[in-house]
PDB file of C-alpha atoms in Angstrom:
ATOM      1  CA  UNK A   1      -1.600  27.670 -59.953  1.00 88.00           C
ATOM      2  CA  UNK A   2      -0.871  26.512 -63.542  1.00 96.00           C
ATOM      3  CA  UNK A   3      -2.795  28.890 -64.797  1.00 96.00           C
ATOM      4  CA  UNK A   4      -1.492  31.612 -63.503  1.00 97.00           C
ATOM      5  CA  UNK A   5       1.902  30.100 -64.643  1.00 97.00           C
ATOM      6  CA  UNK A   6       0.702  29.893 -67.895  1.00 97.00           C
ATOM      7  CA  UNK A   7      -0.565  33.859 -67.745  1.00 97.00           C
ATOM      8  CA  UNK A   8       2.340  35.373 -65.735  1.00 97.00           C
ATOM      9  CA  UNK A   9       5.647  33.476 -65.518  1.00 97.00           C
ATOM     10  CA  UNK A  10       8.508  32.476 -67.193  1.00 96.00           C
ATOM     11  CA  UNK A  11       9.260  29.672 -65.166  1.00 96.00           C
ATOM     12  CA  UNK A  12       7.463  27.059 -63.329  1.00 95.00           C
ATOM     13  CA  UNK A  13       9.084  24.691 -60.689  1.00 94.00           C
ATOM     14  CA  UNK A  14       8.009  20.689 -60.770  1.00 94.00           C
ATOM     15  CA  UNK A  15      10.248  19.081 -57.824  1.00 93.00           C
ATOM     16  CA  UNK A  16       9.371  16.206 -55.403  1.00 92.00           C
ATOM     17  CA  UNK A  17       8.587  18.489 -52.665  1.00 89.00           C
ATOM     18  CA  UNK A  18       5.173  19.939 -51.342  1.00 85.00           C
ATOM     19  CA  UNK A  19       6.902  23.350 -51.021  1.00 86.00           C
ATOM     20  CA  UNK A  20       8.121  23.240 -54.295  1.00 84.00           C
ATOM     21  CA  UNK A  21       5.994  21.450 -57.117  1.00 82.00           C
ATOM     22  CA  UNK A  22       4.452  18.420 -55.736  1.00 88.00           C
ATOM     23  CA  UNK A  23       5.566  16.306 -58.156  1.00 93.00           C
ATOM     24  CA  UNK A  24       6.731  13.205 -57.507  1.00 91.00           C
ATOM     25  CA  UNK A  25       8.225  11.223 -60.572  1.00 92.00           C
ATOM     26  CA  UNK A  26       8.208  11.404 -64.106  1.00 95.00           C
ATOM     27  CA  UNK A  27       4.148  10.716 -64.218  1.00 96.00           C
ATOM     28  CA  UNK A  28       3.037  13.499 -62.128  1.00 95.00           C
ATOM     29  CA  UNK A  29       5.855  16.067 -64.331  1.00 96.00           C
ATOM     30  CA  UNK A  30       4.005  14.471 -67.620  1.00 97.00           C
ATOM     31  CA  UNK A  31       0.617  15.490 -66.107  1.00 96.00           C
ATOM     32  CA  UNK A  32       1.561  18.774 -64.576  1.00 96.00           C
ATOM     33  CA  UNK A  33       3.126  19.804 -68.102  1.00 97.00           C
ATOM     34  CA  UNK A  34      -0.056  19.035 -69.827  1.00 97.00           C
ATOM     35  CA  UNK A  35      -2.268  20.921 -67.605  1.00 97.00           C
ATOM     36  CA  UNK A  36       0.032  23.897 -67.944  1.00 97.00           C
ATOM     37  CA  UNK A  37       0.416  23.170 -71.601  1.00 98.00           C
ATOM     38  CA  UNK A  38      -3.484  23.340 -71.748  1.00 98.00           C
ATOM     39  CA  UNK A  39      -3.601  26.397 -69.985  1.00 98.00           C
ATOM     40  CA  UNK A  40      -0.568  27.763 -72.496  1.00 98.00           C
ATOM     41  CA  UNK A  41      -2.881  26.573 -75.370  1.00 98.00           C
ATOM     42  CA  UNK A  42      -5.968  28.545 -74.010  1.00 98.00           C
ATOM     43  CA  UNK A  43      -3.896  31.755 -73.758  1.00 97.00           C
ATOM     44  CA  UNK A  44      -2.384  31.779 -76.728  1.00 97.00           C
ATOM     45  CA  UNK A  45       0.962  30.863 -75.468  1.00 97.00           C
ATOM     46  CA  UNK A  46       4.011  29.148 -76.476  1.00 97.00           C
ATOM     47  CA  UNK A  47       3.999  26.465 -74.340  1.00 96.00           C
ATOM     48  CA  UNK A  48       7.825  26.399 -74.778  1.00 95.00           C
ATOM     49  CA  UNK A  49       8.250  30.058 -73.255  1.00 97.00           C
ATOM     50  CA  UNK A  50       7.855  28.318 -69.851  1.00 97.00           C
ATOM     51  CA  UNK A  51      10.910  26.933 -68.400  1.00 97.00           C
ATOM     52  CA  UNK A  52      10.329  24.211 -67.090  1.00 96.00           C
ATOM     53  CA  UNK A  53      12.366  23.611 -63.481  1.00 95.00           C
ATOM     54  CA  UNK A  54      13.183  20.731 -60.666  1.00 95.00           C
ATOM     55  CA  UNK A  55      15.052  21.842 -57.543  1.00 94.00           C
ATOM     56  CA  UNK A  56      16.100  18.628 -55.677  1.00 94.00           C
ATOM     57  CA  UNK A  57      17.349  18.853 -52.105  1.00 94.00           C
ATOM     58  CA  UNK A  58      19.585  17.826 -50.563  1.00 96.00           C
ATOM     59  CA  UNK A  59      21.469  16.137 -53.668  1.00 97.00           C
ATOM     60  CA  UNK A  60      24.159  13.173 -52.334  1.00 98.00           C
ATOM     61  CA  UNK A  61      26.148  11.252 -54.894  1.00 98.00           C
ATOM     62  CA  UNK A  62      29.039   9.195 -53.976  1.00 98.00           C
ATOM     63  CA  UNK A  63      31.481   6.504 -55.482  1.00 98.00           C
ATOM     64  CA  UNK A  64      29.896   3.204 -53.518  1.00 98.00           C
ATOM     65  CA  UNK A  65      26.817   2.182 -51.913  1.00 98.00           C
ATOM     66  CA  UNK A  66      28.758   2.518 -48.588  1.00 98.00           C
ATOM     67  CA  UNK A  67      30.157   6.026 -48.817  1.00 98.00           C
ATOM     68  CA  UNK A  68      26.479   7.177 -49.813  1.00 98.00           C
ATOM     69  CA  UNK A  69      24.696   5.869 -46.804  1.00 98.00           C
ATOM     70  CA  UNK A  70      27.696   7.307 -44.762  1.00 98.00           C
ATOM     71  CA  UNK A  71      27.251  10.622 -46.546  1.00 97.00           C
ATOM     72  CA  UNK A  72      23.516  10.354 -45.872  1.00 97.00           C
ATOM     73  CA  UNK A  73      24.009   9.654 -42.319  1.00 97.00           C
ATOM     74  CA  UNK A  74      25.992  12.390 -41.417  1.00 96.00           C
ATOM     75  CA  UNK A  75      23.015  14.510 -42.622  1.00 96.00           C
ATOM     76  CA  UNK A  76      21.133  15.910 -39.317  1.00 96.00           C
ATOM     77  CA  UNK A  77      17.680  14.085 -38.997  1.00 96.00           C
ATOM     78  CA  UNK A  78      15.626  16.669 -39.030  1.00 96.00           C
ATOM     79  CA  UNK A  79      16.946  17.723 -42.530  1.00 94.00           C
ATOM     80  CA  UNK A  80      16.743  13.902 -43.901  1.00 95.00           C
ATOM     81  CA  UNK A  81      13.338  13.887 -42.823  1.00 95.00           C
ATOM     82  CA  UNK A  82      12.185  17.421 -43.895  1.00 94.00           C
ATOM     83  CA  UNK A  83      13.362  16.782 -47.383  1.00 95.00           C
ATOM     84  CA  UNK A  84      12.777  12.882 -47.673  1.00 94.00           C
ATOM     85  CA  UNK A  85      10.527  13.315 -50.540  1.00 93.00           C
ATOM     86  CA  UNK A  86      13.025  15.452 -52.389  1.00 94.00           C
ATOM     87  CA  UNK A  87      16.518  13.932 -51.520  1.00 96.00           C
ATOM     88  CA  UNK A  88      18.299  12.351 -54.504  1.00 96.00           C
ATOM     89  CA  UNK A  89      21.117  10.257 -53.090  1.00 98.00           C
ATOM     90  CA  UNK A  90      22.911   7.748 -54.884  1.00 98.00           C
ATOM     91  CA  UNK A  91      25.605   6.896 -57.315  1.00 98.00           C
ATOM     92  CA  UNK A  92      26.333   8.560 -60.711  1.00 98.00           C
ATOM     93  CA  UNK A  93      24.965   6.198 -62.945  1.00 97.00           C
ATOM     94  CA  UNK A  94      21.765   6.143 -60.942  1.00 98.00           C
ATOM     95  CA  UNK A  95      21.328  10.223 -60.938  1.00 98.00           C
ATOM     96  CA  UNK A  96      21.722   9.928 -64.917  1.00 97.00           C
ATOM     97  CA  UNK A  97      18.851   7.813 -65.126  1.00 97.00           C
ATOM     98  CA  UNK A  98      16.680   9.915 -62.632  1.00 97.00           C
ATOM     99  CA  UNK A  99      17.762  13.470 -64.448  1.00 96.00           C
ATOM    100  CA  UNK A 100      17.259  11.525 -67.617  1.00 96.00           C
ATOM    101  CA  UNK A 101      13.639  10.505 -66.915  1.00 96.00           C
ATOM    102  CA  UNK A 102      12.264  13.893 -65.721  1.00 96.00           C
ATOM    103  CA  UNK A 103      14.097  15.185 -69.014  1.00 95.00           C
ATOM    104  CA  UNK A 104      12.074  13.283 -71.014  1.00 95.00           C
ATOM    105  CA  UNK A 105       9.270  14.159 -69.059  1.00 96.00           C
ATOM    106  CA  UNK A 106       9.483  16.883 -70.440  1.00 95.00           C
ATOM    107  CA  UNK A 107      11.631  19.314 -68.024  1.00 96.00           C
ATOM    108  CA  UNK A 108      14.673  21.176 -68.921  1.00 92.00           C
ATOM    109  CA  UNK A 109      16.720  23.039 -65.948  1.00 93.00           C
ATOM    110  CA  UNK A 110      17.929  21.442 -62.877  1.00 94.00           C
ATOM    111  CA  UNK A 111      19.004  22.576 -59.665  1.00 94.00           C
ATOM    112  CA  UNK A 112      21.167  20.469 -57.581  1.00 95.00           C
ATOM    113  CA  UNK A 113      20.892  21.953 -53.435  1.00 95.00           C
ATOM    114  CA  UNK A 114      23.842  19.866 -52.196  1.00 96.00           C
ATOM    115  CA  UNK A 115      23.752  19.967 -48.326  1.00 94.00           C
ATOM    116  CA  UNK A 116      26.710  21.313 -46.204  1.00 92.00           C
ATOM    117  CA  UNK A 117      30.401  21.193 -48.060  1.00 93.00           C
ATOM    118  CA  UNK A 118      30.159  18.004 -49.973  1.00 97.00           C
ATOM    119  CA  UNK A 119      32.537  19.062 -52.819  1.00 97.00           C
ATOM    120  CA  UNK A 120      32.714  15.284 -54.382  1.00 98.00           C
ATOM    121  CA  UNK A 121      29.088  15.236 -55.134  1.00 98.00           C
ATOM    122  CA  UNK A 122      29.598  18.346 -57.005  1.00 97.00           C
ATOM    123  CA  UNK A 123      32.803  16.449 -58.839  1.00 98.00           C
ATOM    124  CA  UNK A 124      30.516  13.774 -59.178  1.00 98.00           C
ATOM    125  CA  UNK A 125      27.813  16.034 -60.910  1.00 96.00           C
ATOM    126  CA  UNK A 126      30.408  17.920 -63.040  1.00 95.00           C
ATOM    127  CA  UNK A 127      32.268  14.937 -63.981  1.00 96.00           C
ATOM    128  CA  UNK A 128      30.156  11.846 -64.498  1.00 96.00           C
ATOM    129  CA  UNK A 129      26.212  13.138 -64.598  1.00 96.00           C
ATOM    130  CA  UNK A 130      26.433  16.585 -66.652  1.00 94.00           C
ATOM    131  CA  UNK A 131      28.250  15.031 -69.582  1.00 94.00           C
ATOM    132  CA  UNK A 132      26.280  12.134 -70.356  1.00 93.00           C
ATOM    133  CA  UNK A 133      23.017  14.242 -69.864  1.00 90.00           C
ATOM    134  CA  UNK A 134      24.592  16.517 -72.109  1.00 83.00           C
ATOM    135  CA  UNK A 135      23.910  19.504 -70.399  1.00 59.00           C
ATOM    136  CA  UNK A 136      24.594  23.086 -71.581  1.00 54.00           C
ATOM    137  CA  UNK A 137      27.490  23.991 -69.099  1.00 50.00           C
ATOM    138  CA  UNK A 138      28.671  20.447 -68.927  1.00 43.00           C
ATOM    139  CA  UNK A 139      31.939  20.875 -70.402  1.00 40.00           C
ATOM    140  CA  UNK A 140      32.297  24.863 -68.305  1.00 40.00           C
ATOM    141  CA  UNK A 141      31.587  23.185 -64.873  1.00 39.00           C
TER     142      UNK A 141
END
C-alpha cells in the first residue's frame, strides 16, 4: 500500500486503527515513513509531497482524572471498544506529549474525531494542546 502511496497520493493516513493506518505509536509511524520514504526515493519523489496524516477517534480530554473517566464512560460500549486502539483520552498536558511524539515521528496533520457534543474537549484542544504544539491554526481556532 505504500507504494502505491508513494506513486499516486498526496496524502497517506498513519493512525492507531486497523481501518485506518495500523500504526500504533511513534515506532511503527518511524517505520511506516521509511518504507514510504523508500518507495518516494525509488520513484523519484519528494518524500515531503506526502502529507503525512493521524485521525484519532474518539478524542476525550478533560480538566481531571475524574471528569475523563466520567466522559469516557458515558461513551456507548460498543464505540469504546470498536475504537479502543485509537481513543486518545486524557488530560491536556498528556495529549501534548502524545501529538508531540508522532510529530517528531515524523507526521504533520492531525485530526481530532471527538465523539457526540463534547464542546470542552474541543476548548481543551483549542486552548491548551494547539498552542504549545504550535500548530498552524492555533491562534484561528
Amino acid at each position: 500500500t505504500l507504494r502505491q502511496v508513494a506513486e499516486f497520493a498526496d496524502a497517506s493516513n498513519f493512525s492507531p486503527h486497523a481501518m485506518a493506518g495500523s500504526a500504533y505509536g511513534a515506532s511503527d509511524v518511524r517505520r511506516k515513513l521509511a518504507a514510504l520514504d523508500g518507495h518516494c526515493a525509488v520513484l523519484g519523489r519528494p518524500a515531503a509531497s506526502v502529507l503525512r496524516t493521524q485521525v484519532a477517534v474518539p478524542v476525550v480530554l478533560a480538566e481531571t482524572p475524574a471528569a475523563l473517566a466520567a466522559k469516557v464512560a458515558a461513551i456507548p460500549e460498543v464505540v469504546r471498544r470498536g475504537y479502543a486502539s485509537s481513543t486518545v483520552a486524557c488530560l491536556p498536558e498528556d495529549a501534548v506529549a502524545y501529538y508531540q511524539e508522532l510529530a517528531e515521528a515524523g507526521l504533520n496533520y492531525f485530526i481530532a474525531g471527538v465523539y457526540g457534543n463534547d464542546t470542552e474537549t474541543v476548548r481543551l484542544l483549542a486552548e491548551r494542546v494547539m498552542p504549545v504544539l504550535g500548530g498552524r491554526d492555533a491562534d484561528a481556532a
